[in-house]
XYZ file of C-alpha atoms in Angstrom:
714
model
C -6.201 -8.957 -8.899
C -6.541 -11.994 -11.202
C -10.045 -13.285 -10.850
C -12.238 -13.224 -13.937
C -12.825 -16.340 -15.999
C -10.885 -16.473 -19.242
C -13.525 -18.012 -21.499
C -14.631 -15.729 -24.283
C -16.284 -16.353 -27.636
C -15.601 -13.549 -30.094
C -17.923 -15.115 -32.656
C -20.971 -14.258 -30.537
C -19.961 -10.649 -30.126
C -19.470 -10.305 -33.864
C -22.947 -11.565 -34.759
C -24.706 -9.285 -37.219
C -27.073 -6.712 -35.815
C -30.486 -8.187 -35.104
C -29.213 -11.794 -34.956
C -29.726 -13.374 -31.543
C -27.400 -16.225 -30.632
C -28.764 -18.767 -28.167
C -27.305 -21.609 -26.198
C -28.888 -25.089 -26.135
C -31.982 -25.196 -23.963
C -30.488 -27.762 -21.596
C -27.841 -25.265 -20.487
C -28.508 -22.594 -17.894
C -27.663 -18.932 -18.582
C -24.836 -19.373 -16.104
C -23.118 -21.493 -18.742
C -24.264 -19.378 -21.688
C -20.762 -18.279 -22.516
C -19.322 -20.228 -25.471
C -16.282 -22.452 -25.196
C -14.034 -20.070 -27.120
C -10.744 -19.229 -25.410
C -8.342 -16.320 -25.832
C -4.910 -17.579 -24.750
C -3.249 -14.196 -25.111
C -5.568 -12.758 -22.452
C -4.419 -15.505 -20.115
C -0.840 -14.624 -21.023
C -1.564 -10.977 -20.263
C -2.802 -12.111 -16.861
C 0.600 -13.740 -16.334
C 2.349 -10.438 -17.118
C 0.097 -8.644 -14.651
C 0.670 -11.020 -11.747
C 4.420 -11.154 -12.343
C 4.561 -7.351 -12.283
C 2.876 -7.285 -8.874
C 4.833 -10.185 -7.386
C 8.222 -8.931 -8.557
C 7.380 -5.436 -7.333
C 6.645 -6.790 -3.870
C 9.770 -8.955 -3.796
C 12.119 -6.339 -5.273
C 10.462 -2.897 -5.139
C 13.753 -1.185 -5.933
C 14.214 -3.107 -9.181
C 10.576 -3.119 -10.319
C 9.321 0.168 -8.812
C 6.264 0.405 -11.068
C 5.146 -3.198 -10.816
C 2.047 -2.105 -8.946
C 0.460 -1.351 -12.340
C -0.244 -5.060 -12.608
C -3.478 -4.570 -10.690
C -4.607 -2.042 -13.304
C -4.085 -4.692 -15.961
C -6.236 -7.103 -13.958
C -9.036 -4.559 -13.801
C -9.041 -4.173 -17.585
C -9.059 -7.947 -18.087
C -11.950 -8.382 -15.666
C -13.970 -5.648 -17.345
C -13.380 -7.282 -20.719
C -14.253 -10.848 -19.759
C -17.115 -10.239 -17.368
C -18.843 -7.720 -19.636
C -18.585 -10.120 -22.567
C -20.166 -12.885 -20.493
C -22.964 -10.676 -19.168
C -23.751 -9.220 -22.579
C -23.948 -12.646 -24.194
C -26.488 -13.734 -21.605
C -28.383 -10.462 -21.879
C -28.532 -10.801 -25.671
C -29.577 -14.452 -25.565
C -32.193 -14.275 -22.807
C -33.071 -10.616 -22.404
C -31.885 -10.629 -18.800
C -29.097 -11.666 -16.428
C -29.823 -14.200 -13.734
C -28.102 -12.389 -10.906
C -28.233 -15.284 -8.465
C -26.542 -17.594 -10.947
C -23.917 -14.992 -11.776
C -23.069 -14.151 -8.177
C -23.061 -17.803 -7.138
C -20.614 -18.600 -9.892
C -18.366 -15.730 -8.821
C -18.487 -17.004 -5.246
C -17.488 -20.548 -6.260
C -14.695 -19.142 -8.407
C -13.192 -16.703 -5.926
C -14.056 -17.498 -2.339
C -12.484 -20.933 -1.753
C -8.882 -19.855 -2.370
C -9.458 -16.401 -0.921
C -10.937 -17.673 2.342
C -8.266 -20.363 2.623
C -5.497 -17.751 2.573
C -7.445 -15.535 4.977
C -7.876 -18.463 7.344
C -4.129 -19.102 7.295
C -3.491 -15.407 7.964
C -5.946 -15.474 10.871
C -4.143 -18.462 12.401
C -0.785 -16.740 11.909
C -2.179 -13.601 13.543
C -3.021 -15.674 16.606
C 0.585 -16.802 16.951
C 2.707 -14.382 18.949
C 5.664 -16.218 17.455
C 4.847 -15.191 13.878
C 2.958 -11.903 14.333
C 4.142 -8.972 16.468
C 1.636 -8.395 19.240
C 1.664 -4.703 18.386
C 0.394 -5.509 14.878
C -2.479 -7.724 16.042
C -5.326 -5.147 16.167
C -4.658 -3.923 12.623
C -4.177 -7.490 11.406
C -7.506 -8.667 12.799
C -9.425 -5.635 11.534
C -8.046 -6.021 8.025
C -8.649 -9.775 7.909
C -12.298 -9.184 8.796
C -12.557 -6.344 6.256
C -10.994 -8.582 3.599
C -13.295 -11.490 4.456
C -16.350 -9.366 3.733
C -14.706 -7.642 0.746
C -14.574 -4.101 2.073
C -10.806 -3.945 2.554
C -10.416 -1.218 -0.054
C -12.859 1.007 1.836
C -11.193 0.240 5.158
C -7.844 1.362 3.727
C -9.412 4.407 2.089
C -11.125 5.518 5.296
C -7.990 5.010 7.373
C -5.967 6.953 4.770
C -3.494 4.174 4.170
C -0.823 5.001 1.616
C -0.219 1.793 -0.345
C 3.024 3.001 -1.924
C 4.502 4.934 0.996
C 3.336 2.994 4.021
C 5.921 3.618 6.747
C 4.391 1.165 9.208
C 4.349 -2.603 8.983
C 1.758 -3.726 6.409
C -0.610 -6.526 7.315
C -0.611 -9.931 5.650
C -3.868 -9.076 3.850
C -3.219 -5.535 2.668
C -3.269 -6.749 -0.938
C -6.895 -7.877 -0.580
C -8.020 -4.371 -1.445
C -7.988 -5.375 -5.104
C -10.185 -8.409 -4.477
C -12.603 -6.250 -2.517
C -12.806 -3.727 -5.333
C -13.368 -6.442 -7.929
C -16.122 -8.080 -5.870
C -17.860 -4.736 -5.681
C -17.509 -4.518 -9.468
C -19.139 -7.961 -9.821
C -21.972 -6.787 -7.595
C -22.626 -3.475 -9.349
C -21.774 -4.144 -12.999
C -24.609 -6.551 -13.877
C -27.064 -4.173 -12.193
C -25.750 -1.350 -14.381
C -26.109 -3.434 -17.527
C -29.628 -4.536 -16.598
C -30.686 -0.955 -15.884
C -29.225 0.278 -19.163
C -30.860 -2.564 -21.095
C -34.236 -1.821 -19.490
C -33.935 1.844 -20.424
C -33.054 0.838 -23.997
C -36.112 -1.402 -24.295
C -38.438 0.962 -22.470
C -37.573 4.277 -24.115
C -35.305 3.684 -27.114
C -37.196 1.179 -29.272
C -35.410 -1.865 -27.920
C -31.884 -0.515 -28.514
C -30.595 -2.601 -25.655
C -27.006 -2.925 -26.831
C -26.696 0.764 -27.681
C -28.052 1.749 -24.271
C -25.531 -0.524 -22.559
C -22.664 0.983 -24.557
C -23.771 4.524 -23.743
C -24.078 3.684 -20.050
C -20.630 2.099 -19.913
C -19.137 5.018 -21.838
C -20.624 7.549 -19.430
C -19.484 5.591 -16.366
C -15.994 5.249 -17.828
C -15.590 8.954 -18.585
C -17.067 10.165 -15.288
C -15.053 7.633 -13.291
C -11.826 8.684 -15.014
C -12.504 12.356 -14.325
C -13.316 11.551 -10.697
C -10.144 9.482 -10.416
C -7.954 12.317 -11.717
C -9.613 14.852 -9.418
C -9.388 12.649 -6.314
C -5.753 11.746 -6.989
C -4.876 15.428 -7.129
C -6.839 16.354 -4.027
C -6.619 13.261 -1.802
C -4.309 10.591 -3.276
C -4.365 8.012 -0.466
C -8.050 7.067 -0.698
C -7.975 7.629 -4.469
C -5.948 4.446 -4.746
C -8.737 2.366 -3.188
C -12.093 4.053 -3.839
C -14.317 1.861 -6.003
C -15.753 4.463 -8.377
C -12.294 5.924 -8.978
C -11.301 2.589 -10.537
C -14.470 1.774 -12.496
C -13.140 3.447 -15.639
C -10.471 0.746 -15.934
C -13.140 -1.970 -15.969
C -15.044 0.209 -18.415
C -12.117 0.317 -20.842
C -12.044 -3.476 -20.896
C -15.817 -3.559 -21.299
C -15.698 -1.307 -24.363
C -13.117 -3.578 -26.001
C -15.517 -6.477 -25.448
C -18.601 -4.742 -26.825
C -17.264 -2.708 -29.762
C -16.049 -5.019 -32.565
C -14.121 -2.195 -34.243
C -11.855 -2.002 -31.198
C -10.663 -5.592 -31.732
C -8.035 -5.277 -34.425
C -8.191 -7.831 -37.249
C -5.546 -6.344 -39.533
C -2.332 -8.356 -39.203
C 0.138 -5.463 -39.229
C -1.958 -3.310 -36.909
C -2.450 -6.219 -34.528
C 1.295 -6.871 -34.463
C 2.183 -3.238 -33.778
C -0.575 -2.647 -31.264
C 0.132 -5.804 -29.270
C 3.864 -5.261 -28.971
C 3.355 -1.556 -28.234
C 1.090 -2.520 -25.332
C 3.594 -5.025 -23.943
C 6.462 -2.535 -24.331
C 4.448 0.171 -22.547
C 3.781 -2.184 -19.629
C 7.477 -3.006 -19.421
C 8.447 0.665 -19.457
C 6.051 1.711 -16.691
C 7.082 -1.296 -14.586
C 10.632 0.043 -14.524
C 9.947 3.787 -14.765
C 6.976 4.386 -12.495
C 7.655 4.523 -8.757
C 6.161 5.666 -5.453
C 6.466 9.310 -6.536
C 4.340 8.848 -9.665
C 0.955 10.560 -9.184
C -1.114 7.408 -9.230
C -3.703 6.303 -10.130
C -4.685 9.675 -11.654
C -4.103 10.357 -15.310
C -0.878 8.320 -15.251
C -2.942 5.157 -14.754
C -4.210 5.644 -18.298
C -0.864 4.380 -19.630
C -0.966 0.827 -18.216
C -4.743 0.715 -18.672
C -4.597 1.539 -22.379
C -1.537 -0.703 -22.796
C -3.491 -3.649 -21.413
C -6.428 -2.778 -23.647
C -4.093 -2.684 -26.656
C -2.793 -6.183 -25.924
C -6.342 -7.536 -25.598
C -7.426 -5.798 -28.797
C -4.537 -7.290 -30.816
C -6.351 -10.473 -31.757
C -4.444 -11.866 -34.753
C -2.499 -15.064 -33.953
C -1.299 -16.499 -37.266
C 2.467 -16.040 -36.891
C 4.747 -17.129 -34.053
C 6.189 -13.647 -33.673
C 2.802 -12.037 -33.051
C 2.402 -10.914 -29.432
C -0.758 -12.971 -29.130
C 1.184 -16.120 -30.009
C 4.071 -15.296 -27.676
C 1.614 -14.809 -24.809
C 0.086 -18.171 -25.646
C 3.187 -20.264 -24.958
C 2.845 -22.842 -22.227
C 4.852 -21.070 -19.463
C 2.740 -17.933 -19.855
C -0.437 -20.017 -19.798
C 0.699 -21.833 -16.646
C 1.389 -18.579 -14.796
C -1.915 -17.185 -16.018
C -3.727 -20.285 -14.796
C -2.329 -19.970 -11.257
C -2.309 -16.164 -11.201
C -5.213 -15.825 -8.774
C -3.710 -18.097 -6.134
C -0.234 -16.696 -6.784
C -1.546 -13.223 -6.076
C -3.246 -14.425 -2.891
C -0.248 -16.265 -1.431
C 2.761 -14.144 -2.316
C 2.147 -11.167 -0.045
C 1.392 -13.050 3.212
C 4.549 -15.110 2.697
C 6.625 -11.947 2.192
C 5.263 -10.470 5.432
C 5.577 -13.662 7.481
C 8.984 -14.887 6.272
C 11.172 -12.482 8.317
C 9.570 -13.842 11.510
C 10.668 -17.408 10.768
C 13.858 -18.060 12.796
C 15.806 -20.016 10.192
C 14.787 -17.763 7.313
C 17.314 -15.190 6.206
C 17.047 -12.135 4.012
C 19.581 -13.052 1.310
C 18.805 -13.145 -2.392
C 18.690 -16.943 -2.194
C 16.058 -16.830 0.530
C 13.988 -14.480 -1.595
C 14.266 -16.747 -4.621
C 13.316 -19.767 -2.506
C 10.323 -17.883 -1.151
C 9.295 -16.907 -4.667
C 9.460 -20.566 -5.700
C 7.357 -21.508 -2.677
C 4.743 -18.994 -3.795
C 4.462 -20.760 -7.145
C 4.200 -24.178 -5.511
C 1.453 -23.060 -3.128
C -0.379 -21.338 -5.984
C -0.338 -24.501 -8.092
C -1.479 -26.664 -5.182
C -4.310 -24.260 -4.399
C -5.404 -24.157 -8.036
C -5.266 -27.933 -8.329
C -6.880 -28.940 -5.055
C -9.029 -25.964 -4.026
C -9.990 -23.648 -6.896
C -10.856 -26.222 -9.541
C -12.642 -28.839 -7.377
C -14.865 -26.399 -5.498
C -15.726 -24.526 -8.660
C -17.464 -27.629 -10.022
C -18.543 -29.120 -6.696
C -21.884 -30.795 -7.446
C -23.224 -30.251 -3.948
C -23.330 -26.571 -4.920
C -23.703 -26.519 -8.715
C -26.671 -28.914 -8.687
C -28.612 -26.748 -6.247
C -30.171 -23.277 -6.502
C -27.764 -20.323 -6.351
C -28.914 -19.389 -2.851
C -27.259 -22.552 -1.515
C -23.874 -21.351 -2.782
C -24.468 -17.848 -1.458
C -25.533 -19.010 2.017
C -22.628 -21.454 2.171
C -20.305 -18.612 1.217
C -21.681 -16.409 3.989
C -21.220 -19.175 6.560
C -17.617 -19.717 5.448
C -16.921 -15.988 5.654
C -18.354 -15.793 9.175
C -16.159 -18.713 10.254
C -13.014 -17.008 8.927
C -13.967 -13.745 10.622
C -14.616 -15.643 13.857
C -11.158 -17.210 13.639
C -9.638 -13.740 13.339
C -11.718 -12.599 16.294
C -10.463 -15.601 18.244
C -6.875 -14.587 17.489
C -7.579 -11.248 19.147
C -9.355 -12.839 22.121
C -6.404 -15.140 22.801
C -3.814 -12.362 22.591
C -5.739 -9.402 24.010
C -4.404 -9.899 27.573
C -0.816 -9.876 26.281
C -1.579 -6.727 24.283
C -2.952 -4.933 27.330
C 0.013 -6.089 29.431
C 2.381 -4.755 26.783
C 0.722 -1.332 26.807
C 0.973 -1.224 30.599
C 4.632 -2.295 30.530
C 5.520 0.541 28.127
C 3.752 3.088 30.335
C 5.659 1.853 33.384
C 8.958 1.881 31.486
C 8.457 5.482 30.357
C 7.539 6.557 33.882
C 10.451 4.837 35.615
C 13.281 3.737 33.271
C 16.269 1.849 34.762
C 19.543 3.645 35.474
C 21.791 4.046 32.418
C 18.964 2.859 30.202
C 18.974 3.553 26.480
C 21.144 6.346 25.052
C 22.733 6.998 28.436
C 24.589 3.683 28.164
C 26.413 5.032 25.097
C 26.642 8.758 25.863
C 27.133 8.969 29.636
C 30.698 8.060 30.715
C 29.343 7.008 34.098
C 27.327 4.268 32.413
C 30.214 2.683 30.526
C 30.018 -0.474 32.634
C 26.223 -0.858 32.427
C 25.181 -4.301 31.227
C 21.568 -5.072 30.390
C 22.277 -8.551 29.052
C 19.651 -9.800 26.620
C 17.007 -7.327 27.815
C 15.129 -5.469 25.072
C 12.484 -2.920 26.109
C 9.971 -2.542 24.637
C 9.958 -6.112 23.359
C 10.552 -6.504 19.599
C 7.018 -7.775 19.172
C 5.620 -4.685 20.811
C 7.817 -1.822 19.646
C 5.327 -0.824 16.965
C 2.900 0.681 19.481
C 5.575 2.747 21.237
C 4.718 5.833 19.195
C 3.239 9.326 19.669
C -0.485 9.364 20.353
C -1.460 12.919 19.359
C -2.229 12.122 15.726
C -4.387 15.244 15.454
C -1.174 17.295 15.534
C 0.323 15.507 12.515
C -0.930 16.261 8.980
C -0.081 14.001 6.051
C -0.253 13.571 2.293
C -2.108 16.434 0.556
C -3.293 18.098 3.761
C -1.681 21.555 3.726
C -3.281 22.969 6.879
C -0.664 24.433 9.253
C -2.133 22.585 12.247
C -0.573 23.580 15.569
C -0.877 22.034 19.017
C -0.128 23.591 22.396
C 1.303 21.783 25.427
C 2.952 22.571 28.740
C 2.673 25.714 30.839
C 0.109 28.434 30.163
C 1.934 30.979 32.312
C 2.525 34.320 30.619
C 6.242 34.216 31.372
C 6.759 30.566 30.379
C 9.593 30.036 27.861
C 8.001 29.414 24.470
C 9.493 26.488 22.582
C 8.467 25.390 19.078
C 8.923 21.890 17.655
C 8.537 21.829 13.869
C 9.260 19.393 11.050
C 8.317 16.064 9.508
C 7.689 12.676 11.135
C 11.228 12.673 12.567
C 10.249 15.769 14.531
C 6.851 14.285 15.402
C 8.538 11.195 16.884
C 9.979 13.489 19.589
C 6.603 14.921 20.628
C 5.975 12.774 23.758
C 9.519 13.481 24.964
C 9.072 17.226 24.481
C 5.647 17.123 26.110
C 7.201 15.625 29.221
C 10.072 18.143 29.201
C 7.626 21.021 28.816
C 5.579 19.791 31.788
C 8.659 19.231 33.961
C 10.475 22.465 33.073
C 7.598 24.887 32.723
C 7.909 25.505 28.988
C 5.045 26.334 26.649
C 5.394 23.983 23.657
C 3.918 24.735 20.206
C 4.171 22.160 17.403
C 3.798 22.051 13.614
C 4.236 18.673 11.866
C 3.658 17.365 8.362
C 4.667 13.919 7.157
C 7.614 13.876 4.707
C 7.757 17.686 4.688
C 10.709 19.204 6.574
C 10.895 22.855 7.598
C 12.929 23.958 4.591
C 12.502 26.502 1.788
C 13.683 24.181 -0.986
C 10.811 22.433 -2.839
C 10.597 18.668 -2.740
C 11.341 16.743 -5.898
C 8.030 14.930 -5.372
C 5.721 15.931 -8.229
C 2.043 16.694 -8.157
C -0.290 17.509 -5.315
C 1.887 16.222 -2.486
C 4.809 18.478 -3.341
C 2.419 21.425 -3.726
C 0.802 20.623 -0.367
C 4.203 20.623 1.311
C 4.979 24.051 -0.148
C 1.602 25.393 0.990
C 2.028 23.914 4.476
C 5.424 25.555 4.845
C 3.984 28.922 3.861
C 1.225 28.536 6.414
C 3.675 27.523 9.129
C 5.962 30.455 8.333
C 3.030 32.820 8.677
C 2.007 31.239 11.985
C 5.565 31.326 13.324
C 5.947 34.964 12.310
C 2.920 35.820 14.453
C 4.042 33.665 17.395
C 6.142 34.863 20.301
C 8.858 32.186 20.319
C 12.012 31.874 22.376
C 13.593 28.877 20.629
C 12.754 26.593 17.695
C 13.709 22.903 17.583
C 13.541 21.030 14.274
C 14.344 17.554 12.998
C 13.896 15.836 9.634
C 14.505 12.683 7.662
C 17.930 12.946 6.035
C 16.842 11.064 2.899
C 14.027 13.466 1.958
C 14.069 13.986 -1.840
C 14.691 17.657 -2.652
C 14.670 19.481 -5.959
C 18.049 20.842 -6.993
C 16.282 24.236 -7.386
C 19.056 25.804 -9.449
C 21.885 24.527 -7.234
C 24.608 22.126 -8.407
C 23.089 19.263 -6.409
C 19.946 18.495 -4.422
C 22.153 18.344 -1.322
C 23.319 21.925 -1.876
C 19.727 23.030 -2.431
C 18.547 21.302 0.752
C 21.312 22.941 2.811
C 20.459 26.357 1.387
C 16.757 25.767 2.028
C 17.333 25.001 5.692
C 19.477 28.082 6.134
C 16.866 30.296 4.464
C 14.055 28.946 6.660
C 16.118 29.215 9.842
C 17.361 32.668 8.846
C 13.932 34.206 9.386
C 14.004 33.038 13.009
C 17.620 34.061 13.496
C 16.818 37.550 12.179
C 14.361 37.843 15.069
C 17.062 36.680 17.501
C 15.266 33.342 17.996
C 17.842 30.521 18.250
C 17.352 27.304 16.276
C 18.298 23.818 17.470
C 18.498 20.822 15.166
C 19.668 17.239 15.378
C 21.583 14.890 13.095
C 19.122 12.325 11.800
C 19.046 8.774 13.157
C 19.958 5.806 10.921
C 17.440 4.612 8.341
C 17.257 0.808 7.999
C 16.165 -1.071 4.873
C 13.524 -2.904 6.926
C 12.211 -2.840 10.481
C 15.009 -4.189 12.758
C 12.355 -5.732 15.006
C 11.791 -8.400 12.374
C 15.332 -9.574 13.049
C 15.227 -9.038 16.818
C 12.152 -11.227 17.200
C 13.928 -14.300 15.855
C 17.680 -13.733 16.217
C 20.305 -12.726 18.717
C 20.813 -8.964 19.035
C 24.385 -9.188 17.722
C 23.088 -10.728 14.488
C 20.857 -7.720 13.823
C 23.524 -4.999 13.642
C 23.898 -3.186 10.323
C 27.002 -1.715 8.673
C 27.178 1.985 9.454
C 27.666 2.890 5.800
C 24.415 1.084 4.887
C 22.040 2.807 7.317
C 23.575 6.147 8.313
C 23.335 8.931 5.732
C 26.827 10.296 5.099
C 25.634 13.744 3.979
C 22.834 14.846 6.266
C 21.717 18.296 5.020
C 20.735 19.267 8.577
C 24.309 18.757 9.752
C 25.772 20.650 6.815
C 23.298 23.523 7.191
C 23.997 23.956 10.918
C 27.776 23.970 10.679
C 29.232 27.477 11.015
C 25.845 29.184 11.301
C 25.607 31.541 14.273
C 22.531 31.026 16.427
C 22.067 27.378 15.397
C 22.889 24.526 17.774
C 23.523 21.057 16.341
C 22.937 17.949 18.459
C 24.834 14.958 17.127
C 23.816 11.824 19.026
C 25.174 9.424 16.422
C 27.301 7.722 19.081
C 24.066 6.558 20.696
C 23.191 4.671 17.504
C 26.499 3.549 15.992
C 30.199 2.970 16.543
C 32.773 3.431 13.792
C 31.668 0.307 11.920
C 28.110 -0.760 12.779
C 24.809 0.665 13.970
C 22.757 -1.141 16.591
C 19.028 -1.782 16.957
C 19.323 -1.987 20.753
C 21.344 0.241 23.090
C 21.434 0.017 26.878
C 18.551 -2.451 26.903
C 16.340 -0.026 24.922
C 14.747 -0.973 21.626
C 15.664 1.972 19.402
C 13.202 1.609 16.512
C 9.471 1.087 16.106
C 9.851 0.670 12.342
C 12.635 1.055 9.817
C 13.476 4.673 10.637
C 11.317 6.010 13.491
C 12.433 5.900 17.110
C 10.434 4.356 19.904
C 9.201 6.934 22.381
C 11.097 4.966 25.015
C 14.428 5.525 23.289
C 13.652 9.144 22.399
C 13.006 9.722 26.119
C 16.520 8.467 26.853
C 17.853 11.296 24.651
C 15.884 13.904 26.598
C 18.925 15.156 28.601
C 20.657 16.177 25.359
C 17.554 17.959 24.055
C 16.850 19.684 27.378
C 20.435 20.874 27.816
C 20.509 22.429 24.342
C 17.179 24.188 24.831
C 18.028 25.490 28.302
C 21.353 26.793 27.024
C 19.642 28.564 24.139
C 17.042 30.054 26.476
C 19.758 31.199 28.880
C 21.754 32.841 26.100
C 18.655 34.717 24.951
C 17.623 35.893 28.411
C 18.290 39.618 29.074
C-alpha cells in the first residue's frame, strides 16, 4: 500500500559518528526531515502500484502482481525509519503526537473518501447485491478503524483463492497493516533508544539497529512458520509482515547497505527490477506466500532502493526518475485506493461491458480519479492550516470524528437494506420448501416439463443468490486443516441405509439437498468435505502445506471410511482441480487413475460408488450479468465454461460398481450454457450451485442412490 512520504535526506544519515545534525529552531520535529528527495524510490512506488493494479485487472496475465504490496512495505520501512531516526538523533526523542497527526493528515482524507463512496454504494441495492451487504458493511467498518487485516485473518479469508465475491474494501488490509506499523514502530525505536541510553553508555543508534534486526529476524521466522501451518491468516497478520518493514529500515540506517560504487549500483538496481518483473509473471496463487518466497520481492525492492548512483541515464535510478514514473508514484496512494472498488462495482453498471476496451477504459478512469484525489483531497488537507496550526490532538480528534461518520454511513446502509435482506432469506426458505412445478433442472430434464415457461422469473434473485449456500460450515475443512471431520445426519435407526457424501466444495454444495433426502427417505448420512481436495489418490500439484494437508486429510478419511459401515458412497469434485502427473503421461491420466484407486477400496468391499459430471465453471459470477442484463445476454459458450475432459467422467466409464450421473443437459445445450434454467438461478458464484438449484436435481441423485441400495440388498 503506497503511503509513506518520499522525502529523505541521505546526507543526515551519513553524518560522522558523534555528530548531531539539527534543524532550525523555528521548525518543529514534525518537519525535521530535510528537503532531500530520492526520485528512484518514487519510481519504485510506481512499479509497486502498477503490479497490484495490473494483477487485479488481469490476474491471468500478471499472476504474481500481488507482490507489489511487499514492495510498499519495504519502502515504508525505509522512509519512515529514516524520518524517525533523524528526529531521534536531533532531539533525543520522537514527538508521537506530531508523528501520528502527520500520518493522519497524509492518509485519512483519501482513505475515508473512498470508504465513504463504498458505504454509499453498499446502500444501493442497484450496485451491491443484497446478499453481499453484511460482509460489505463489516469490512467497511473494519477498514475505517484500520483493523481490516485482522478481520480477514480471523475470518480465514484467502486473498489469492477467494471463491466468494470480494468486497469493495478487501484491499484495505494493507492500509490497516501499515497504520499498525506507524503506531508500533516509533514506540519500538523509542524503547530501543531508551535502553541504549540507560544501559549501553548512550549507544542509542546501535540499540535501535539491534532492536530492528531482532524484530526483522523473528518476524521472518514467524512468517515462514505461519505460512506453512496456517497460510490464510499468515497473509494478513501484522507481526508476520514486520520483517519487510525491517528490511527497509536497515537500508535506511546502515550506510554500507546504500551502494555508492557505480558498477555495483547499476547491477544491483537492474537486478532488483528484473527480479520484480520475474516474480510478477512467475508467481501465482499456488506460490506459498508470503513465507520464504516473499523474501524475493522484498530483497529485490531493497536492492533497488540501495542502488543510489544516478549519474548516467541508463542507471536504474535515472530510469525510475523519468516523469511518467514520478507521476504514477505521486498518485500511487489514491490509485491503489480507487482501483479495486471500481473493479468490483463496474460489472453491476448496466451499460458497462466486460470487453478488453471496457477494462482499459476503467483503468484510465482509475488514473483520472487518483489524480483528482491527489490534487484536490490529499495535498490540500495535508497542509490545511486549521489542523497544522493547532496541537496534534486537534488532528487526531478530527480524524476520529471523520472515521465515526464513515462507519455510521456504513451502518446506515445496513439499516436501510436490512428488511430486504430478511425478506430475501425468508423467500429462499419458502422456495426450498415449496418449489413450483417443473422448476429448475426439471424444466430441462423432465420431458413432461418441456412446455414450462417461467418468463423472466429468476429465483433466488441475482442480488441474493450468494446466500443460497450450505449452512453447516463446521462440516467443511479448508486450507491447511487436515482433520478428517465428519458429520452425521438423517435416521439413527440401526437398519437405516448408510450413505456417505465425500469430496471437495462441489460435494459440499450438495449437503442441504442430501440432508433433506436423508430425512425424507430414512437414510443415515455421513459426510467428509475439504475445500479443493477431491477424494482421489493422486496428489495435487499444489506445492507446500496445502498439498500436504490434502494428502493427510485423504488418509484420515480413508481410515474413517474403512471403519464405517457404509452401503453407498456419493462423491463430486471440481473438474479443474490441479493434479500432479504422478508418473503418468498427463495430469488427466493421473487424476483418472487416482479416482479409480480411491473408489476401488470401496468397490472391493462391495460398496457401490456414485459420482456426477461436474457443473460448468464460469470465468466470473453470472449473477453480475443477471443483475443488469437480460438473461439471454448472460449465456456462455459451452466450450468456454464446460470442461471437456472431466476426470470423474473418464474414471467412471466402464468401471463396474460405479454409477455416473451426467446432468449436463440441465446446464447446457449443444452450443451454450445457461445461468438460469426453469426459473431457477443456477449459481451462487462462478462455479458453485445454489442450494435451490441443487434441490431441483434431487430426483436424479435419489434415483441413483436407491438403485445402488437395491442392487446391494440381499
